[in-house]
Amino acid sequence: MGPGPAALGHQSVSCPPERHRPWFFGCVISKVRARALPASQRRSLEELTQDLDLSSGDTTSKRSAFWTMLTLSSVIAGGGVLTDSTATVIGAMIIAPLSTPIMGIALGSVQRRRTGSAAIVLLACLLVIAVGMIMSVTLPSGYDLLSNGQISSRTSPGLMDLIAALATGFAGAVALARRDVGSVLPGVAIAISLVPPLVVVGVCLGQASGWLALGALVLFVSNLFALVFGGMVVFASLGYGAEAEKTAGRPARRAYAAMALLFAVVFVPLTANTVVTFLLNAWVGQTKDAAEQWLAEEPGASVTSVDAKSRTMYIRVRTPGDLPPVEFLLDRLQGRIPDGIPVVVDASRGRRIDAGVVGD
């Protein structure tokens, strides 16, 4: 009997005919793995464990550095979120070390070994949320959270967020497993966005906005599962769990089954939210038409924009005088958008002046 697919992973060989499907697909997977993760660049299990497991090696120094940097990154992210500063939030993403114990969960799951990473991640989440709640007291009373782009962009995640997180999870796992692409890890930290959503959860809770906090928490959980899932797939394909399988006598099916179940729990609400988002986008056009008809008899009045954020319609208008009664607008929206959708009109005083052409 010839060597199976596992033995072909590091050899340059030709795959058997496609009619031998199990062996054919195994061979194709092995060749793809060999190209994406060449053996000459793969890190050893000891190196990965040393980097990802905070309970191995010099645990005191590791955990001291982790909690210090996590606290500082939380404060930075909180400042960036509250001031709506994208640059500051990106800086917090790069500094935040939260992806380390999350990938430690993936490695420990593949090895069927308890590392304590899950407990560290849970405590870290509580810390970041608490920082967000504390910093939210600086906001004025009646502050509109959705007017802040850093908050509104993280409170209504969709299916594309999960797809992007999955790709980022695979990229992060490959970067950790290879010695020659470690420089991409800062980019992975920016793309996966772990600390900012948790800070937004804390800010929204501090402002008693439970629904917005839930949306930000779903975004974080989807990113977390994507990292763990990508890490488990990559680490298992490289054989980091082979030793555990030898001692246990079977693959870690329970870990994969649990991850698939949790992944489905995230997938369903994100898919539903994506469908709702598509519908909201369709209703935006109907709302804009109704708003323009509402202002048609007001000289100089115009609709500047209509946006749908977190299941709320925001209509921004500019008018030199008073607005018509909003009841007329709501009447025009009857039958165009479903009942129960909140409508907010943001009016600004002003008028458009055609000043002419410079030089005439």
CSV table of C-alpha atoms in Angstrom, one decimal:
chain,number,residue,atom,x,y,z
A,1,MET,CA,0.0,0.0,0.0
A,2,GLY,CA,1.3,3.4,-1.0
A,3,PRO,CA,1.6,6.4,1.3
A,4,GLY,CA,-1.6,8.2,2.2
A,5,PRO,CA,-2.3,11.9,1.7
A,6,ALA,CA,-0.7,12.8,5.1
A,7,ALA,CA,2.6,11.4,3.9
A,8,LEU,CA,2.5,13.5,0.7
A,9,GLY,CA,2.2,16.9,2.4
A,10,HIS,CA,5.9,17.8,2.0
A,11,GLN,CA,6.7,16.0,-1.2
A,12,SER,CA,6.5,17.1,-4.8
A,13,VAL,CA,4.3,14.4,-6.3
A,14,SER,CA,1.4,14.1,-8.7
A,15,CYS,CA,-2.1,13.5,-7.4
A,16,PRO,CA,-3.9,10.3,-8.5
A,17,PRO,CA,-6.8,10.5,-10.9
A,18,GLU,CA,-9.9,12.3,-9.7
A,19,ARG,CA,-11.9,9.1,-9.7
A,20,HIS,CA,-10.1,8.2,-6.5
A,21,ARG,CA,-11.9,11.1,-4.7
A,22,PRO,CA,-10.8,10.7,-1.1
A,23,TRP,CA,-7.1,10.4,-1.9
A,24,PHE,CA,-7.4,12.9,-4.7
A,25,PHE,CA,-8.8,15.7,-2.6
A,26,GLY,CA,-6.5,14.8,0.3
A,27,CYS,CA,-3.6,15.1,-2.1
A,28,VAL,CA,-4.8,18.5,-3.4
A,29,ILE,CA,-5.2,19.8,0.1
A,30,SER,CA,-1.7,18.6,1.0
A,31,LYS,CA,-0.2,20.4,-2.1
A,32,VAL,CA,-2.0,23.6,-1.3
A,33,ARG,CA,-0.9,23.4,2.3
A,34,ALA,CA,2.7,22.8,1.2
A,35,ARG,CA,2.6,25.9,-1.0
A,36,ALA,CA,0.9,28.2,1.5
A,37,LEU,CA,2.9,26.9,4.5
A,38,PRO,CA,6.2,25.6,3.2
A,39,ALA,CA,8.0,23.3,5.7
A,40,SER,CA,11.1,25.4,5.6
A,41,GLN,CA,9.2,28.4,7.1
A,42,ARG,CA,7.0,26.7,9.6
A,43,ARG,CA,7.6,27.4,13.3
A,44,SER,CA,7.9,24.6,15.8
A,45,LEU,CA,5.2,23.7,18.3
A,46,GLU,CA,7.5,24.9,21.1
A,47,GLU,CA,7.9,28.3,19.5
A,48,LEU,CA,4.1,28.7,19.0
A,49,THR,CA,3.4,27.6,22.5
A,50,GLN,CA,5.9,30.0,23.9
A,51,ASP,CA,4.3,32.9,22.1
A,52,LEU,CA,0.6,32.0,22.5
A,53,ASP,CA,0.3,30.3,25.9
A,54,LEU,CA,0.5,32.8,28.7
A,55,SER,CA,0.7,29.9,31.2
A,56,SER,CA,4.0,28.6,29.9
A,57,GLY,CA,7.5,29.9,30.4
A,58,ASP,CA,8.0,33.1,32.3
A,59,THR,CA,4.3,33.5,33.2
A,60,THR,CA,4.8,36.5,35.5
A,61,SER,CA,6.5,38.6,32.8
A,62,LYS,CA,4.1,37.5,30.1
A,63,ARG,CA,1.0,38.2,32.1
A,64,SER,CA,2.4,41.5,33.4
A,65,ALA,CA,3.0,42.7,29.8
A,66,PHE,CA,-0.3,41.4,28.6
A,67,TRP,CA,-2.4,43.2,31.3
A,68,THR,CA,-0.4,46.4,31.1
A,69,MET,CA,-0.7,46.7,27.3
A,70,LEU,CA,-4.3,45.7,27.3
A,71,THR,CA,-5.2,48.3,29.9
A,72,LEU,CA,-3.4,51.0,28.0
A,73,SER,CA,-4.8,50.0,24.6
A,74,SER,CA,-8.3,50.0,26.2
A,75,VAL,CA,-7.8,53.6,27.4
A,76,ILE,CA,-6.5,54.6,24.0
A,77,ALA,CA,-9.4,52.9,22.2
A,78,GLY,CA,-11.8,54.6,24.6
A,79,GLY,CA,-10.3,58.0,23.8
A,80,GLY,CA,-10.4,57.3,20.1
A,81,VAL,CA,-14.0,56.1,20.2
A,82,LEU,CA,-15.3,59.1,22.3
A,83,THR,CA,-13.5,61.6,20.2
A,84,ASP,CA,-14.4,59.8,16.9
A,85,SER,CA,-10.7,59.6,16.0
A,86,THR,CA,-10.0,56.8,13.5
A,87,ALA,CA,-6.2,57.2,13.8
A,88,THR,CA,-6.3,56.8,17.6
A,89,VAL,CA,-8.5,53.7,17.4
A,90,ILE,CA,-6.1,52.2,14.9
A,91,GLY,CA,-3.3,52.8,17.3
A,92,ALA,CA,-5.2,51.0,20.0
A,93,MET,CA,-5.8,48.0,17.6
A,94,ILE,CA,-2.0,47.6,17.0
A,95,ILE,CA,-1.1,47.9,20.7
A,96,ALA,CA,-3.9,45.5,21.9
A,97,PRO,CA,-2.5,42.0,22.8
A,98,LEU,CA,-5.9,40.3,23.0
A,99,SER,CA,-5.3,38.2,19.9
A,100,THR,CA,-2.5,36.3,21.7
A,101,PRO,CA,-4.7,34.4,24.2
A,102,ILE,CA,-7.4,34.0,21.6
A,103,MET,CA,-5.0,32.2,19.3
A,104,GLY,CA,-3.9,30.3,22.4
A,105,ILE,CA,-7.4,29.0,22.6
A,106,ALA,CA,-7.1,27.7,19.0
A,107,LEU,CA,-3.7,26.0,19.7
A,108,GLY,CA,-4.9,24.5,23.0
A,109,SER,CA,-8.1,23.2,21.3
A,110,VAL,CA,-6.1,21.5,18.6
A,111,GLN,CA,-3.7,20.0,21.2
A,112,ARG,CA,-6.7,19.0,23.4
A,113,ARG,CA,-4.9,20.8,26.3
A,114,ARG,CA,-6.2,23.3,28.8
A,115,THR,CA,-4.1,26.4,28.8
A,116,GLY,CA,-6.3,28.8,30.7
A,117,SER,CA,-6.5,31.1,27.7
A,118,ALA,CA,-10.3,31.1,27.7
A,119,ALA,CA,-10.4,32.5,31.2
A,120,ILE,CA,-7.8,35.1,30.4
A,121,VAL,CA,-9.9,36.2,27.4
A,122,LEU,CA,-13.0,36.4,29.5
A,123,LEU,CA,-11.3,38.5,32.2
A,124,ALA,CA,-9.8,40.7,29.5
A,125,CYS,CA,-13.2,41.3,27.9
A,126,LEU,CA,-14.6,42.4,31.3
A,127,LEU,CA,-11.7,44.8,31.8
A,128,VAL,CA,-12.1,46.5,28.4
A,129,ILE,CA,-15.8,46.8,28.8
A,130,ALA,CA,-15.3,48.3,32.3
A,131,VAL,CA,-12.9,50.9,30.9
A,132,GLY,CA,-15.4,51.8,28.3
A,133,MET,CA,-18.2,52.2,30.9
A,134,ILE,CA,-15.9,54.4,33.1
A,135,MET,CA,-14.9,56.6,30.2
A,136,SER,CA,-18.5,57.0,29.0
A,137,VAL,CA,-19.3,59.2,32.0
A,138,THR,CA,-17.4,62.0,30.2
A,139,LEU,CA,-20.2,62.2,27.6
A,140,PRO,CA,-22.8,64.9,28.0
A,141,SER,CA,-26.3,63.9,28.9
A,142,GLY,CA,-28.5,63.2,25.9
A,143,TYR,CA,-25.5,62.4,23.7
A,144,ASP,CA,-26.5,60.8,20.4
A,145,LEU,CA,-24.3,57.7,20.2
A,146,LEU,CA,-25.2,57.0,16.6
A,147,SER,CA,-23.8,60.4,15.6
A,148,ASN,CA,-20.4,59.0,16.4
A,149,GLY,CA,-18.9,57.1,13.5
A,150,GLN,CA,-16.7,54.9,15.7
A,151,ILE,CA,-19.8,53.7,17.5
A,152,SER,CA,-22.4,53.5,14.8
A,153,SER,CA,-20.0,51.5,12.6
A,154,ARG,CA,-19.6,48.8,15.3
A,155,THR,CA,-23.2,48.4,16.5
A,156,SER,CA,-24.8,46.8,13.4
A,157,PRO,CA,-22.5,44.0,12.1
A,158,GLY,CA,-23.4,42.0,9.0
A,159,LEU,CA,-22.4,38.9,7.2
A,160,MET,CA,-19.6,40.6,5.4
A,161,ASP,CA,-18.0,41.4,8.8
A,162,LEU,CA,-17.9,37.7,9.5
A,163,ILE,CA,-16.5,36.9,6.1
A,164,ALA,CA,-13.8,39.5,6.5
A,165,ALA,CA,-13.1,38.3,10.0
A,166,LEU,CA,-12.7,34.7,8.8
A,167,ALA,CA,-10.2,35.8,6.1
A,168,THR,CA,-8.3,37.8,8.8
A,169,GLY,CA,-8.3,34.8,11.2
A,170,PHE,CA,-6.7,32.6,8.5
A,171,ALA,CA,-4.2,35.3,7.7
A,172,GLY,CA,-3.3,35.7,11.4
A,173,ALA,CA,-2.9,32.0,11.9
A,174,VAL,CA,-0.7,31.7,8.8
A,175,ALA,CA,1.4,34.7,9.9
A,176,LEU,CA,1.9,33.1,13.3
A,177,ALA,CA,2.8,29.7,11.8
A,178,ARG,CA,5.3,31.1,9.3
A,179,ARG,CA,8.6,32.7,10.2
A,180,ASP,CA,8.8,34.9,7.1
A,181,VAL,CA,5.5,36.8,7.3
A,182,GLY,CA,5.4,37.9,10.9
A,183,SER,CA,5.6,41.5,9.7
A,184,VAL,CA,1.9,41.3,8.6
A,185,LEU,CA,0.6,40.8,12.2
A,186,PRO,CA,0.1,44.5,12.8
A,187,GLY,CA,-2.2,44.5,9.7
A,188,VAL,CA,-4.1,41.5,11.1
A,189,ALA,CA,-4.5,43.4,14.4
A,190,ILE,CA,-6.0,46.3,12.6
A,191,ALA,CA,-8.3,44.2,10.4
A,192,ILE,CA,-9.7,42.0,13.1
A,193,SER,CA,-10.7,44.8,15.5
A,194,LEU,CA,-11.0,43.2,19.0
A,195,VAL,CA,-10.6,46.0,21.6
A,196,PRO,CA,-12.7,48.8,20.0
A,197,PRO,CA,-15.9,46.8,19.8
A,198,LEU,CA,-15.6,45.9,23.5
A,199,VAL,CA,-15.0,49.6,24.4
A,200,VAL,CA,-18.1,50.4,22.4
A,201,VAL,CA,-20.0,47.8,24.4
A,202,GLY,CA,-18.9,49.5,27.6
A,203,VAL,CA,-19.7,53.0,26.3
A,204,CYS,CA,-23.2,51.9,25.2
A,205,LEU,CA,-23.8,50.2,28.5
A,206,GLY,CA,-22.6,53.3,30.4
A,207,GLN,CA,-25.2,55.3,28.4
A,208,ALA,CA,-27.9,52.7,29.0
A,209,SER,CA,-28.1,51.7,25.3
A,210,GLY,CA,-28.4,47.9,25.7
A,211,TRP,CA,-29.4,47.2,22.1
A,212,LEU,CA,-26.4,49.1,20.7
A,213,ALA,CA,-24.1,47.3,23.2
A,214,LEU,CA,-25.5,44.0,22.0
A,215,GLY,CA,-24.6,44.8,18.4
A,216,ALA,CA,-21.0,45.7,19.3
A,217,LEU,CA,-20.8,42.5,21.4
A,218,VAL,CA,-21.9,40.4,18.5
A,219,LEU,CA,-19.2,42.0,16.3
A,220,PHE,CA,-16.6,41.1,18.9
A,221,VAL,CA,-17.8,37.6,19.3
A,222,SER,CA,-17.8,37.0,15.6
A,223,ASN,CA,-14.3,38.3,15.3
A,224,LEU,CA,-13.2,36.1,18.2
A,225,PHE,CA,-14.8,32.9,16.7
A,226,ALA,CA,-13.2,33.7,13.3
A,227,LEU,CA,-9.8,33.9,14.9
A,228,VAL,CA,-10.2,30.7,16.8
A,229,PHE,CA,-11.7,28.9,13.8
A,230,GLY,CA,-9.0,30.1,11.5
A,231,GLY,CA,-6.3,29.2,14.0
A,232,MET,CA,-7.7,25.7,14.6
A,233,VAL,CA,-7.9,24.9,10.9
A,234,VAL,CA,-4.3,26.1,10.2
A,235,PHE,CA,-2.7,24.6,13.3
A,236,ALA,CA,-4.5,21.3,12.8
A,237,SER,CA,-3.5,21.2,9.1
A,238,LEU,CA,0.2,21.7,10.1
A,239,GLY,CA,0.0,18.7,12.5
A,240,TYR,CA,0.4,20.7,15.7
A,241,GLY,CA,-2.3,18.5,17.2
A,242,ALA,CA,-0.9,15.2,15.9
A,243,GLU,CA,0.7,14.4,19.3
A,244,ALA,CA,-2.6,14.9,21.1
A,245,GLU,CA,-4.4,12.6,18.6
A,246,LYS,CA,-1.8,9.9,19.2
A,247,THR,CA,-2.3,9.9,22.9
A,248,ALA,CA,-6.1,10.3,22.7
A,249,GLY,CA,-6.5,7.9,19.8
A,250,ARG,CA,-8.9,10.1,17.8
A,251,PRO,CA,-9.0,13.7,16.5
A,252,ALA,CA,-10.4,16.5,18.7
A,253,ARG,CA,-13.9,16.1,17.3
A,254,ARG,CA,-15.6,17.6,20.3
A,255,ALA,CA,-13.6,20.8,20.0
A,256,TYR,CA,-14.4,21.2,16.3
A,257,ALA,CA,-18.1,20.4,16.9
A,258,ALA,CA,-18.4,23.0,19.7
A,259,MET,CA,-16.7,25.6,17.5
A,260,ALA,CA,-19.0,24.8,14.6
A,261,LEU,CA,-22.0,25.2,16.9
A,262,LEU,CA,-20.8,28.5,18.3
A,263,PHE,CA,-20.0,29.7,14.8
A,264,ALA,CA,-23.5,28.9,13.7
A,265,VAL,CA,-24.9,30.9,16.6
A,266,VAL,CA,-23.0,33.9,15.4
A,267,PHE,CA,-23.7,33.3,11.7
A,268,VAL,CA,-27.5,33.3,12.1
A,269,PRO,CA,-27.9,36.8,13.7
A,270,LEU,CA,-25.3,38.3,11.3
A,271,THR,CA,-27.1,36.9,8.3
A,272,ALA,CA,-30.4,38.2,9.6
A,273,ASN,CA,-28.9,41.6,10.3
A,274,THR,CA,-27.5,41.6,6.7
A,275,VAL,CA,-31.0,41.0,5.3
A,276,VAL,CA,-32.4,43.8,7.4
A,277,THR,CA,-29.6,46.1,6.2
A,278,PHE,CA,-30.5,45.4,2.6
A,279,LEU,CA,-34.1,46.1,3.3
A,280,LEU,CA,-33.2,49.4,5.1
A,281,ASN,CA,-31.1,50.4,2.1
A,282,ALA,CA,-34.1,49.9,-0.1
A,283,TRP,CA,-36.3,51.9,2.3
A,284,VAL,CA,-33.8,54.8,2.3
A,285,GLY,CA,-34.8,55.6,-1.3
A,286,GLN,CA,-38.5,55.6,-0.4
A,287,THR,CA,-37.8,57.8,2.6
A,288,LYS,CA,-35.8,60.3,0.6
A,289,ASP,CA,-38.6,60.6,-2.0
A,290,ALA,CA,-41.2,61.1,0.8
A,291,ALA,CA,-39.0,63.8,2.4
A,292,GLU,CA,-38.5,65.7,-0.9
A,293,GLN,CA,-42.2,65.7,-1.4
A,294,TRP,CA,-42.7,66.9,2.2
A,295,LEU,CA,-40.4,69.9,1.5
A,296,ALA,CA,-41.5,70.6,-2.1
A,297,GLU,CA,-43.6,73.6,-1.1
A,298,GLU,CA,-40.9,75.1,1.1
A,299,PRO,CA,-38.7,77.6,-1.0
A,300,GLY,CA,-35.0,76.9,-0.5
A,301,ALA,CA,-35.5,73.7,1.6
A,302,SER,CA,-33.7,70.6,0.5
A,303,VAL,CA,-32.9,67.1,1.7
A,304,THR,CA,-29.1,66.8,2.2
A,305,SER,CA,-29.0,63.1,3.1
A,306,VAL,CA,-30.9,60.1,4.3
A,307,ASP,CA,-29.2,57.3,6.2
A,308,ALA,CA,-30.3,54.1,7.9
A,309,LYS,CA,-28.3,53.3,11.0
A,310,SER,CA,-29.1,50.7,13.5
A,311,ARG,CA,-32.7,50.3,12.2
A,312,THR,CA,-33.3,54.1,12.4
A,313,MET,CA,-34.0,56.5,9.5
A,314,TYR,CA,-32.0,59.7,9.8
A,315,ILE,CA,-33.2,62.5,7.5
A,316,ARG,CA,-31.0,65.6,7.2
A,317,VAL,CA,-32.5,68.7,5.7
A,318,ARG,CA,-31.5,72.3,5.2
A,319,THR,CA,-34.1,75.0,5.2
A,320,PRO,CA,-34.0,78.8,5.5
A,321,GLY,CA,-37.2,78.9,7.6
A,322,ASP,CA,-39.4,76.6,9.6
A,323,LEU,CA,-40.1,73.0,8.6
A,324,PRO,CA,-43.6,71.8,7.7
A,325,PRO,CA,-45.2,69.7,10.5
A,326,VAL,CA,-43.4,66.4,10.8
A,327,GLU,CA,-46.8,64.6,10.9
A,328,PHE,CA,-47.1,65.3,7.2
A,329,LEU,CA,-43.8,63.5,6.6
A,330,LEU,CA,-44.9,60.5,8.7
A,331,ASP,CA,-48.1,60.4,6.7
A,332,ARG,CA,-46.2,60.3,3.4
A,333,LEU,CA,-44.0,57.4,4.8
A,334,GLN,CA,-47.1,55.3,5.5
A,335,GLY,CA,-46.9,52.2,3.3
A,336,ARG,CA,-43.5,53.1,2.0
A,337,ILE,CA,-41.6,51.8,5.0
A,338,PRO,CA,-42.7,49.3,7.7
A,339,ASP,CA,-44.4,50.6,10.8
A,340,GLY,CA,-42.3,50.8,13.9
A,341,ILE,CA,-39.1,52.2,12.3
A,342,PRO,CA,-38.0,55.3,14.2
A,343,VAL,CA,-37.5,58.4,12.0
A,344,VAL,CA,-35.2,61.3,13.1
A,345,VAL,CA,-35.2,64.6,11.3
A,346,ASP,CA,-31.9,66.6,11.6
A,347,ALA,CA,-32.6,70.2,10.4
A,348,SER,CA,-30.1,72.9,9.9
A,349,ARG,CA,-30.8,76.5,9.2
A,350,GLY,CA,-29.3,77.9,6.0
A,351,ARG,CA,-29.8,78.5,2.3
A,352,ARG,CA,-27.9,77.9,-0.8
A,353,ILE,CA,-26.4,80.9,-2.6
A,354,ASP,CA,-25.1,80.7,-6.2
A,355,ALA,CA,-22.3,83.2,-5.9
A,356,GLY,CA,-21.2,83.1,-9.6
A,357,VAL,CA,-17.8,82.3,-11.2
A,358,VAL,CA,-14.5,83.6,-10.0
A,359,GLY,CA,-13.0,86.0,-12.6
A,360,ASP,CA,-16.2,87.1,-14.2
